[in-house]
Amino acid sequence: MATSGKVIRCRAAVAWAVGKPLSLEEVEVAPPKAREVRVKIVATGICRTDDHVLEGSFLDIDFPVIPGHEGAGIVESIGEGVTSVKPGDKVILFGLPQCGECCFCKNPDSNYCLKSHLSVSQCLLPDKTSRFTCRGKQIHHFLWISTFAEYTVVPEFTLAKIDAAAPLDKVCLLACGFSTGYGAAINTAKVKPGSTCAVFGLGGVGLSVVMGCKAAGASRIIAVDVNKEKFARAKELGATECISPRDFQKPVQEVLTEMTGYGVDYSFEVIGTADTMVAALASCNMNTGVCVVVGVLPSGSVVPIDPLLFLSGRTCKGTLIGGWKMRDSIPKLVSSYMEKKFNSDLLITHTLPIAKINEGFELLRAGKSIRTVLLF
Ligand code: COD
Ligand code: ZN
Ligand code: ZN
């Protein structure tokens, strides 16, 4: 390619400081070093986690930064030693790496990788330098993938080659939102056929949990959200009942317990507040009930939980990107999408050009969108 080995000037959305809107800038993107890949991003979704970055509540992010972690694109060039992709390949980039070498990557039951942001900062690439500059300043990477840039440089183990026929403006959601929710039901909770589920929060991730519960054969899926505008889409995707906690005088966990007898078999917290975590845990049945916590609170938060809730056997579990080992799973998830085994397109409510990225965030904050896909 004509650009290989050269610095590329292109557009990117830069967050210069906490609390400021993204600024569309011209940035310079250096060529990939060894074991790195430069990707032309074609499409990227907006996830609530990107908003947490902008408001400064996501774990240890260095500013200025280019956020975005739900991207799909085409390989532009590769650094020395890269073997899994070549220029022209379609790829999905993900914020949870799979280095293949750490003890968790080698454990078939785990999808965590010790190269993840929770273990090592991903604000600079593994060699502790950035490939982005703008107006003479170094710009940080986000989760090593920074998909709000037209070109981005990533470590090889944060991407996977996908079917050349896959529509990038649709399958980009498999990088985070869809896979996180769907996998929380299928892999983490291992929802059983005929079971009863409650899903707290009907954003892109929560609705994907609903899809996962349905695919696993749950017979009752109770969707919980304060925004009733989310209910129609939830029903379309498999929810059997929808409730708003604001319609009741009593706590929603009591409502769910009354609706189901002893509580649901599986509850999912997909909002990220202390109150809804407590409510989700108390909503699953006291013995075999499993509560999966997907949402994250600002670091340092404490959730007040009565330990008696566990005495009778309840389980509370965490999940990261739905339990998928991403490099292994993404090509398979794309194949399942192509075979129409699930329809993640139903999560996409808006498609906008990258120039309207702040409009996309406004739609999310106003509760008007589920997923906005940005196109370069
Ligand atoms: N009760 C009921 N519903 C509520 C309440 C409440 N008190 N508060 C908000 N809601 C609803 C909103 O109306 C909205 O419909 C929904 O909760 C949240 O949806 P979104 O669109 O804001 O968020 P998502 O689906 O994009 O993301 C939700 C997460 C919980 C995944 C996200 O906020 C988060 O915590 N991410 C970090 C954790 C993680 O694993 N992320 C995966 C990689 S990003
Ligand atoms: Zn996300
Ligand atoms: Zn690893």
Short mmCIF file of C-alpha atoms and ligand atoms in Angstrom, two decimals:
data_model
loop_
_atom_site.label_atom_id
_atom_site.label_comp_id
_atom_site.label_asym_id
_atom_site.label_seq_id
_atom_site.Cartn_x
_atom_site.Cartn_y
_atom_site.Cartn_z
CA MET A 1 0.00 0.00 0.00
CA ALA A 2 1.15 3.53 -0.75
CA THR A 3 0.79 4.55 2.90
CA SER A 4 2.75 1.61 4.34
CA GLY A 5 5.70 2.71 6.48
CA LYS A 6 4.59 6.36 6.41
CA VAL A 7 2.84 8.59 8.92
CA ILE A 8 -0.86 8.95 8.00
CA ARG A 9 -2.74 12.19 8.63
CA CYS A 10 -6.42 11.52 9.22
CA ARG A 11 -9.46 12.42 11.32
CA ALA A 12 -9.96 11.33 14.92
CA ALA A 13 -12.17 12.33 17.83
CA VAL A 14 -9.91 13.49 20.66
CA ALA A 15 -10.97 13.89 24.31
CA TRP A 16 -8.59 16.64 25.47
CA ALA A 17 -9.78 16.67 29.10
CA VAL A 18 -12.40 15.18 31.42
CA GLY A 19 -15.87 16.67 30.96
CA LYS A 20 -15.17 18.23 27.55
CA PRO A 21 -16.97 17.17 24.35
CA LEU A 22 -14.93 15.21 21.83
CA SER A 23 -13.09 17.35 19.34
CA LEU A 24 -12.76 16.19 15.74
CA GLU A 25 -9.12 16.77 14.85
CA GLU A 26 -6.55 15.96 12.23
CA VAL A 27 -4.07 13.57 13.86
CA GLU A 28 -0.86 11.89 12.76
CA VAL A 29 -0.76 8.10 13.04
CA ALA A 30 2.71 6.54 13.00
CA PRO A 31 3.35 3.21 11.25
CA PRO A 32 3.02 0.00 13.26
CA LYS A 33 6.07 -1.33 15.10
CA ALA A 34 6.86 -5.04 15.59
CA ARG A 35 3.79 -7.19 16.45
CA GLU A 36 1.49 -4.20 15.73
CA VAL A 37 -1.12 -3.64 13.03
CA ARG A 38 -2.39 -0.37 11.53
CA VAL A 39 -6.09 -0.57 10.74
CA LYS A 40 -8.34 1.73 8.71
CA ILE A 41 -11.47 1.93 10.85
CA VAL A 42 -14.63 1.75 8.77
CA ALA A 43 -17.29 1.70 11.50
CA THR A 44 -17.39 2.05 15.28
CA GLY A 45 -20.24 1.92 17.78
CA ILE A 46 -20.70 4.27 20.73
CA CYS A 47 -20.83 2.36 24.03
CA ARG A 48 -21.74 3.80 27.43
CA THR A 49 -18.22 2.97 28.58
CA ASP A 50 -16.89 5.61 26.15
CA ASP A 51 -19.16 8.09 27.92
CA HIS A 52 -17.73 6.97 31.28
CA VAL A 53 -14.29 7.83 29.85
CA LEU A 54 -15.43 11.33 28.84
CA GLU A 55 -16.91 11.99 32.28
CA GLY A 56 -13.75 10.69 33.97
CA SER A 57 -15.33 7.75 35.78
CA PHE A 58 -13.62 4.90 33.89
CA LEU A 59 -10.56 3.30 35.46
CA ASP A 60 -7.26 5.20 35.14
CA ILE A 61 -7.46 6.85 31.74
CA ASP A 62 -4.73 9.28 30.69
CA PHE A 63 -5.81 12.36 28.73
CA PRO A 64 -5.70 13.54 25.99
CA VAL A 65 -7.06 10.29 24.60
CA ILE A 66 -8.84 8.90 21.54
CA PRO A 67 -11.66 6.70 22.94
CA GLY A 68 -13.78 4.13 21.06
CA HIS A 69 -13.69 0.35 21.49
CA GLU A 70 -16.41 -1.10 19.25
CA GLY A 71 -14.69 -0.93 15.88
CA ALA A 72 -14.28 -2.86 12.68
CA GLY A 73 -12.03 -2.06 9.76
CA ILE A 74 -9.48 -3.13 7.20
CA VAL A 75 -5.79 -3.81 7.80
CA GLU A 76 -3.68 -1.06 6.17
CA SER A 77 -0.21 -2.33 7.09
CA ILE A 78 1.50 -4.70 9.52
CA GLY A 79 4.63 -4.51 11.63
CA GLU A 80 7.42 -7.04 11.76
CA GLY A 81 6.43 -10.47 13.07
CA VAL A 82 2.69 -10.13 12.50
CA THR A 83 1.36 -13.42 11.14
CA SER A 84 -2.39 -13.57 11.73
CA VAL A 85 -3.47 -10.76 9.36
CA LYS A 86 -2.28 -9.06 6.18
CA PRO A 87 -3.15 -5.76 4.46
CA GLY A 88 -6.69 -5.81 3.08
CA ASP A 89 -8.07 -8.24 5.69
CA LYS A 90 -11.30 -7.28 7.43
CA VAL A 91 -10.86 -7.25 11.20
CA ILE A 92 -12.67 -6.54 14.44
CA LEU A 93 -10.71 -4.86 17.24
CA PHE A 94 -11.46 -5.55 20.89
CA GLY A 95 -10.58 -3.95 24.21
CA LEU A 96 -9.99 -7.28 25.93
CA PRO A 97 -6.81 -8.80 24.45
CA GLN A 98 -5.96 -12.46 24.16
CA CYS A 99 -2.18 -12.63 24.34
CA GLY A 100 -2.28 -16.42 24.33
CA GLU A 101 0.70 -16.61 26.68
CA CYS A 102 -0.49 -15.65 30.17
CA CYS A 103 -1.87 -18.17 32.68
CA PHE A 104 -5.46 -16.98 32.16
CA CYS A 105 -5.21 -17.12 28.36
CA LYS A 106 -3.92 -20.69 28.72
CA ASN A 107 -6.83 -21.63 31.00
CA PRO A 108 -9.71 -22.82 28.82
CA ASP A 109 -12.24 -21.71 31.45
CA SER A 110 -11.07 -18.08 31.51
CA ASN A 111 -11.34 -15.20 29.08
CA TYR A 112 -9.35 -12.71 31.14
CA CYS A 113 -5.88 -11.80 29.87
CA LEU A 114 -3.14 -10.35 32.03
CA LYS A 115 -2.46 -7.80 29.29
CA SER A 116 -5.92 -6.28 29.98
CA HIS A 117 -6.35 -2.69 31.16
CA LEU A 118 -7.32 -3.95 34.64
CA SER A 119 -3.80 -5.40 34.97
CA VAL A 120 -1.63 -3.09 32.81
CA SER A 121 -2.54 0.37 31.53
CA GLN A 122 -3.52 0.36 27.87
CA CYS A 123 -3.19 4.12 27.50
CA LEU A 124 0.13 3.56 25.70
CA LEU A 125 1.00 0.62 23.46
CA PRO A 126 2.96 -2.26 25.07
CA ASP A 127 6.33 -0.54 24.32
CA LYS A 128 5.05 2.44 26.43
CA THR A 129 4.84 4.85 23.50
CA SER A 130 1.91 6.28 21.52
CA ARG A 131 1.41 6.18 17.75
CA PHE A 132 -0.85 9.27 17.83
CA THR A 133 0.06 12.95 17.81
CA CYS A 134 -2.13 16.00 17.33
CA ARG A 135 -1.12 19.67 17.29
CA GLY A 136 2.37 18.62 18.39
CA LYS A 137 1.11 16.72 21.46
CA GLN A 138 1.20 12.99 22.18
CA ILE A 139 -2.33 11.53 22.35
CA HIS A 140 -3.07 8.43 24.44
CA HIS A 141 -4.59 5.20 23.23
CA PHE A 142 -7.74 3.76 24.84
CA LEU A 143 -7.83 0.04 25.65
CA TRP A 144 -5.03 -0.15 23.03
CA ILE A 145 -7.57 0.18 20.21
CA SER A 146 -8.89 3.81 20.01
CA THR A 147 -11.49 3.20 17.34
CA PHE A 148 -12.67 6.84 17.12
CA ALA A 149 -9.71 7.36 14.75
CA GLU A 150 -9.79 6.79 11.01
CA TYR A 151 -6.51 4.89 11.36
CA THR A 152 -5.35 3.25 14.57
CA VAL A 153 -2.36 1.13 15.55
CA VAL A 154 -2.99 -1.88 17.81
CA PRO A 155 -1.11 -4.90 19.15
CA GLU A 156 -1.78 -7.97 17.02
CA PHE A 157 -3.47 -9.77 19.91
CA THR A 158 -6.28 -7.19 20.11
CA LEU A 159 -7.77 -8.01 16.73
CA ALA A 160 -9.08 -10.94 14.73
CA LYS A 161 -9.58 -11.50 11.02
CA ILE A 162 -13.22 -11.96 10.06
CA ASP A 163 -15.23 -13.14 7.04
CA ALA A 164 -14.46 -10.92 4.03
CA ALA A 165 -18.19 -10.71 3.30
CA ALA A 166 -19.13 -9.37 6.76
CA PRO A 167 -20.75 -5.88 6.80
CA LEU A 168 -18.40 -3.83 9.00
CA ASP A 169 -21.06 -1.24 9.81
CA LYS A 170 -23.06 -4.01 11.52
CA VAL A 171 -20.56 -6.49 12.97
CA CYS A 172 -18.62 -3.73 14.77
CA LEU A 173 -21.11 -4.26 17.63
CA LEU A 174 -19.65 -7.72 18.17
CA ALA A 175 -16.50 -6.05 19.51
CA CYS A 176 -18.24 -5.06 22.73
CA GLY A 177 -21.94 -4.39 23.30
CA PHE A 178 -23.51 -7.43 21.70
CA SER A 179 -20.86 -9.94 22.78
CA THR A 180 -20.81 -8.61 26.36
CA GLY A 181 -24.53 -9.03 26.88
CA TYR A 182 -25.13 -12.17 24.83
CA GLY A 183 -22.13 -13.91 26.41
CA ALA A 184 -23.18 -12.87 29.94
CA ALA A 185 -26.31 -15.01 29.45
CA ILE A 186 -24.79 -17.87 27.41
CA ASN A 187 -21.29 -18.22 28.88
CA THR A 188 -21.33 -16.63 32.33
CA ALA A 189 -24.80 -17.45 33.65
CA LYS A 190 -25.22 -20.50 31.39
CA VAL A 191 -28.97 -19.86 31.32
CA LYS A 192 -30.92 -23.13 31.16
CA PRO A 193 -33.93 -23.83 28.93
CA GLY A 194 -37.24 -23.12 30.68
CA SER A 195 -35.69 -20.79 33.24
CA THR A 196 -36.79 -17.33 34.42
CA CYS A 197 -34.53 -14.31 33.95
CA ALA A 198 -34.57 -10.62 34.95
CA VAL A 199 -32.48 -8.10 33.03
CA PHE A 200 -31.84 -4.73 34.71
CA GLY A 201 -31.03 -2.07 32.09
CA LEU A 202 -32.06 -2.14 28.45
CA GLY A 203 -29.20 -0.36 26.71
CA GLY A 204 -27.30 -2.09 23.93
CA VAL A 205 -25.67 -4.45 26.42
CA GLY A 206 -28.84 -5.27 28.40
CA LEU A 207 -30.83 -5.94 25.22
CA SER A 208 -28.06 -8.31 24.15
CA VAL A 209 -28.52 -10.13 27.47
CA VAL A 210 -32.22 -10.44 26.57
CA MET A 211 -31.21 -11.96 23.22
CA GLY A 212 -28.83 -14.37 24.96
CA CYS A 213 -31.49 -15.47 27.47
CA LYS A 214 -33.90 -16.10 24.62
CA ALA A 215 -31.33 -18.03 22.59
CA ALA A 216 -30.62 -20.18 25.67
CA GLY A 217 -34.30 -21.08 25.89
CA ALA A 218 -35.44 -19.06 28.92
CA SER A 219 -39.22 -19.21 29.16
CA ARG A 220 -39.68 -15.95 31.05
CA ILE A 221 -37.52 -12.86 30.54
CA ILE A 222 -38.49 -9.87 32.66
CA ALA A 223 -36.91 -6.65 31.42
CA VAL A 224 -36.42 -3.81 33.93
CA ASP A 225 -35.75 -0.18 32.96
CA VAL A 226 -36.85 3.27 34.08
CA ASN A 227 -37.12 4.35 30.45
CA LYS A 228 -40.28 2.79 29.03
CA GLU A 229 -39.23 3.78 25.51
CA LYS A 230 -36.89 0.78 25.67
CA PHE A 231 -39.71 -1.71 26.21
CA ALA A 232 -40.87 -2.17 22.60
CA ARG A 233 -37.38 -3.18 21.41
CA ALA A 234 -36.93 -5.43 24.46
CA LYS A 235 -40.15 -7.30 23.60
CA GLU A 236 -39.09 -7.60 19.98
CA LEU A 237 -35.83 -9.21 21.13
CA GLY A 238 -37.43 -11.70 23.51
CA ALA A 239 -38.56 -10.04 26.75
CA THR A 240 -41.83 -11.58 27.92
CA GLU A 241 -42.63 -8.78 30.41
CA CYS A 242 -41.28 -5.26 30.95
CA ILE A 243 -41.46 -3.30 34.20
CA SER A 244 -40.32 0.10 35.42
CA PRO A 245 -39.26 0.28 39.09
CA ARG A 246 -40.87 3.75 39.18
CA ASP A 247 -44.35 2.23 38.78
CA PHE A 248 -44.17 0.53 42.19
CA GLN A 249 -44.16 1.75 45.78
CA LYS A 250 -42.00 -1.18 46.89
CA PRO A 251 -38.45 -2.12 45.89
CA VAL A 252 -38.24 -3.81 42.49
CA GLN A 253 -36.67 -6.94 44.04
CA GLU A 254 -39.88 -7.46 46.01
CA VAL A 255 -41.93 -6.96 42.84
CA LEU A 256 -39.85 -9.56 40.98
CA THR A 257 -40.03 -12.01 43.88
CA GLU A 258 -43.82 -11.70 43.93
CA MET A 259 -44.03 -12.10 40.15
CA THR A 260 -42.00 -15.33 40.23
CA GLY A 261 -42.73 -16.92 43.61
CA TYR A 262 -39.20 -17.16 45.02
CA GLY A 263 -37.24 -14.91 42.68
CA VAL A 264 -35.79 -15.46 39.23
CA ASP A 265 -33.26 -18.15 38.29
CA TYR A 266 -30.90 -15.61 36.71
CA SER A 267 -30.66 -11.86 37.19
CA PHE A 268 -28.38 -9.50 35.27
CA GLU A 269 -27.28 -6.04 36.37
CA VAL A 270 -26.54 -4.08 33.19
CA ILE A 271 -26.73 -0.49 34.48
CA GLY A 272 -23.83 0.09 36.86
CA THR A 273 -25.31 1.57 40.05
CA ALA A 274 -25.02 0.30 43.61
CA ASP A 275 -28.80 0.25 44.09
CA THR A 276 -29.45 -1.84 40.99
CA MET A 277 -26.67 -4.27 41.93
CA VAL A 278 -28.28 -4.86 45.31
CA ALA A 279 -31.72 -5.15 43.66
CA ALA A 280 -30.49 -7.61 41.02
CA LEU A 281 -28.82 -9.82 43.63
CA ALA A 282 -31.90 -9.85 45.85
CA SER A 283 -34.13 -10.64 42.84
CA CYS A 284 -32.66 -14.06 42.14
CA ASN A 285 -33.91 -16.95 44.19
CA MET A 286 -32.30 -17.53 47.57
CA ASN A 287 -30.85 -20.95 46.76
CA THR A 288 -29.95 -21.63 43.14
CA GLY A 289 -30.31 -18.04 41.93
CA VAL A 290 -27.39 -16.58 39.98
CA CYS A 291 -26.84 -12.83 39.65
CA VAL A 292 -24.43 -11.70 36.93
CA VAL A 293 -23.02 -8.20 37.37
CA VAL A 294 -22.13 -6.62 34.03
CA GLY A 295 -22.19 -2.93 35.01
CA VAL A 296 -19.22 -1.19 36.55
CA LEU A 297 -19.28 1.58 39.16
CA PRO A 298 -16.65 4.32 39.38
CA SER A 299 -13.46 2.85 40.89
CA GLY A 300 -13.44 2.91 44.68
CA SER A 301 -17.22 2.54 44.95
CA VAL A 302 -18.68 0.29 47.63
CA VAL A 303 -21.91 -1.67 47.30
CA PRO A 304 -23.74 -2.36 50.60
CA ILE A 305 -24.80 -6.01 50.45
CA ASP A 306 -26.36 -7.94 53.32
CA PRO A 307 -24.24 -11.15 53.51
CA LEU A 308 -27.35 -13.07 54.56
CA LEU A 309 -28.31 -12.97 50.88
CA PHE A 310 -25.57 -15.57 50.26
CA LEU A 311 -26.23 -17.85 53.23
CA SER A 312 -28.94 -19.83 51.47
CA GLY A 313 -26.82 -20.42 48.37
CA ARG A 314 -27.23 -17.50 45.97
CA THR A 315 -24.32 -16.84 43.60
CA CYS A 316 -23.08 -13.47 42.39
CA LYS A 317 -20.72 -13.49 39.38
CA GLY A 318 -18.79 -10.96 37.36
CA THR A 319 -18.31 -11.10 33.61
CA LEU A 320 -15.99 -9.36 31.20
CA ILE A 321 -17.04 -9.05 27.54
CA GLY A 322 -19.41 -11.94 28.08
CA GLY A 323 -16.75 -14.50 28.90
CA TRP A 324 -15.51 -14.84 25.31
CA LYS A 325 -11.84 -15.45 24.55
CA MET A 326 -11.96 -12.72 21.95
CA ARG A 327 -9.39 -13.74 19.31
CA ASP A 328 -10.82 -17.26 19.23
CA SER A 329 -14.47 -16.24 19.44
CA ILE A 330 -14.87 -13.15 17.23
CA PRO A 331 -14.48 -14.99 13.88
CA LYS A 332 -17.01 -17.58 15.11
CA LEU A 333 -19.45 -14.91 16.31
CA VAL A 334 -19.20 -13.21 12.91
CA SER A 335 -19.93 -16.56 11.22
CA SER A 336 -22.99 -16.98 13.47
CA TYR A 337 -24.10 -13.46 12.53
CA MET A 338 -23.70 -14.28 8.81
CA GLU A 339 -25.73 -17.48 9.36
CA LYS A 340 -28.43 -15.32 11.01
CA LYS A 341 -28.21 -17.21 14.33
CA PHE A 342 -28.83 -13.84 16.02
CA ASN A 343 -29.78 -10.40 14.75
CA SER A 344 -27.57 -7.82 16.43
CA ASP A 345 -28.64 -5.28 13.77
CA LEU A 346 -31.77 -4.68 15.87
CA LEU A 347 -29.57 -2.86 18.40
CA ILE A 348 -28.58 -0.21 15.85
CA THR A 349 -30.95 2.73 16.13
CA HIS A 350 -28.76 5.39 14.50
CA THR A 351 -25.97 5.55 11.93
CA LEU A 352 -24.05 8.84 11.73
CA PRO A 353 -20.92 10.18 10.06
CA ILE A 354 -17.95 10.54 12.43
CA ALA A 355 -18.34 14.34 12.21
CA LYS A 356 -21.57 13.95 14.24
CA ILE A 357 -19.97 11.96 17.06
CA ASN A 358 -21.08 14.40 19.78
CA GLU A 359 -24.65 14.15 18.50
CA GLY A 360 -24.30 10.38 18.92
CA PHE A 361 -23.30 10.83 22.57
CA GLU A 362 -26.20 13.25 23.14
CA LEU A 363 -28.64 10.63 21.81
CA LEU A 364 -27.18 8.06 24.26
CA ARG A 365 -27.37 10.46 27.23
CA ALA A 366 -30.96 11.40 26.36
CA GLY A 367 -31.95 7.71 26.28
CA LYS A 368 -32.93 8.09 22.60
CA SER A 369 -30.49 5.60 21.11
CA ILE A 370 -29.50 2.04 21.77
CA ARG A 371 -26.47 1.83 19.54
CA THR A 372 -25.22 4.56 17.24
CA VAL A 373 -22.76 3.38 14.61
CA LEU A 374 -20.32 6.02 13.36
CA LEU A 375 -18.93 5.76 9.84
CA PHE A 376 -15.64 7.21 8.62
N1 COD B 1 -33.20 1.34 37.02
C1 COD B 1 -33.53 0.75 35.84
N2 COD B 1 -32.94 1.11 34.66
C2 COD B 1 -32.02 2.08 34.69
C3 COD B 1 -31.64 2.76 35.88
C4 COD B 1 -32.31 2.33 37.09
N3 COD B 1 -32.00 2.90 38.26
N4 COD B 1 -30.71 3.67 35.58
C5 COD B 1 -30.48 3.59 34.26
N5 COD B 1 -31.27 2.63 33.71
C6 COD B 1 -31.32 2.20 32.33
C7 COD B 1 -31.26 3.32 31.30
O1 COD B 1 -32.54 3.88 31.06
C8 COD B 1 -30.70 2.59 30.07
O2 COD B 1 -31.73 2.08 29.24
C9 COD B 1 -29.90 1.42 30.65
O3 COD B 1 -30.15 1.41 32.06
C10 COD B 1 -28.37 1.56 30.43
O4 COD B 1 -28.14 1.51 29.08
P1 COD B 1 -26.96 2.35 28.33
O5 COD B 1 -27.36 2.44 26.90
O6 COD B 1 -26.70 3.58 29.08
O7 COD B 1 -25.68 1.45 28.50
P2 COD B 1 -24.98 0.24 27.71
O8 COD B 1 -25.95 -0.87 27.52
O9 COD B 1 -24.26 0.75 26.49
O10 COD B 1 -23.84 -0.19 28.78
C11 COD B 1 -24.22 -0.57 30.06
C12 COD B 1 -22.99 -1.04 30.89
C13 COD B 1 -23.52 -1.47 32.23
C14 COD B 1 -22.35 -2.22 30.19
C15 COD B 1 -21.94 0.11 31.02
O11 COD B 1 -22.53 1.24 31.57
C16 COD B 1 -20.77 -0.33 31.91
O12 COD B 1 -20.84 -0.31 33.13
N6 COD B 1 -19.65 -0.75 31.26
C17 COD B 1 -18.46 -1.26 31.90
C18 COD B 1 -18.57 -2.75 32.16
C19 COD B 1 -18.41 -3.67 31.01
O13 COD B 1 -18.25 -4.86 31.09
N7 COD B 1 -18.47 -3.17 29.86
C20 COD B 1 -18.27 -4.00 28.72
C21 COD B 1 -17.23 -3.37 27.90
S1 COD B 1 -17.61 -1.76 27.62
ZN ZN B 2 -18.25 -1.24 25.56
ZN ZN B 3 -3.16 -13.29 28.06
#
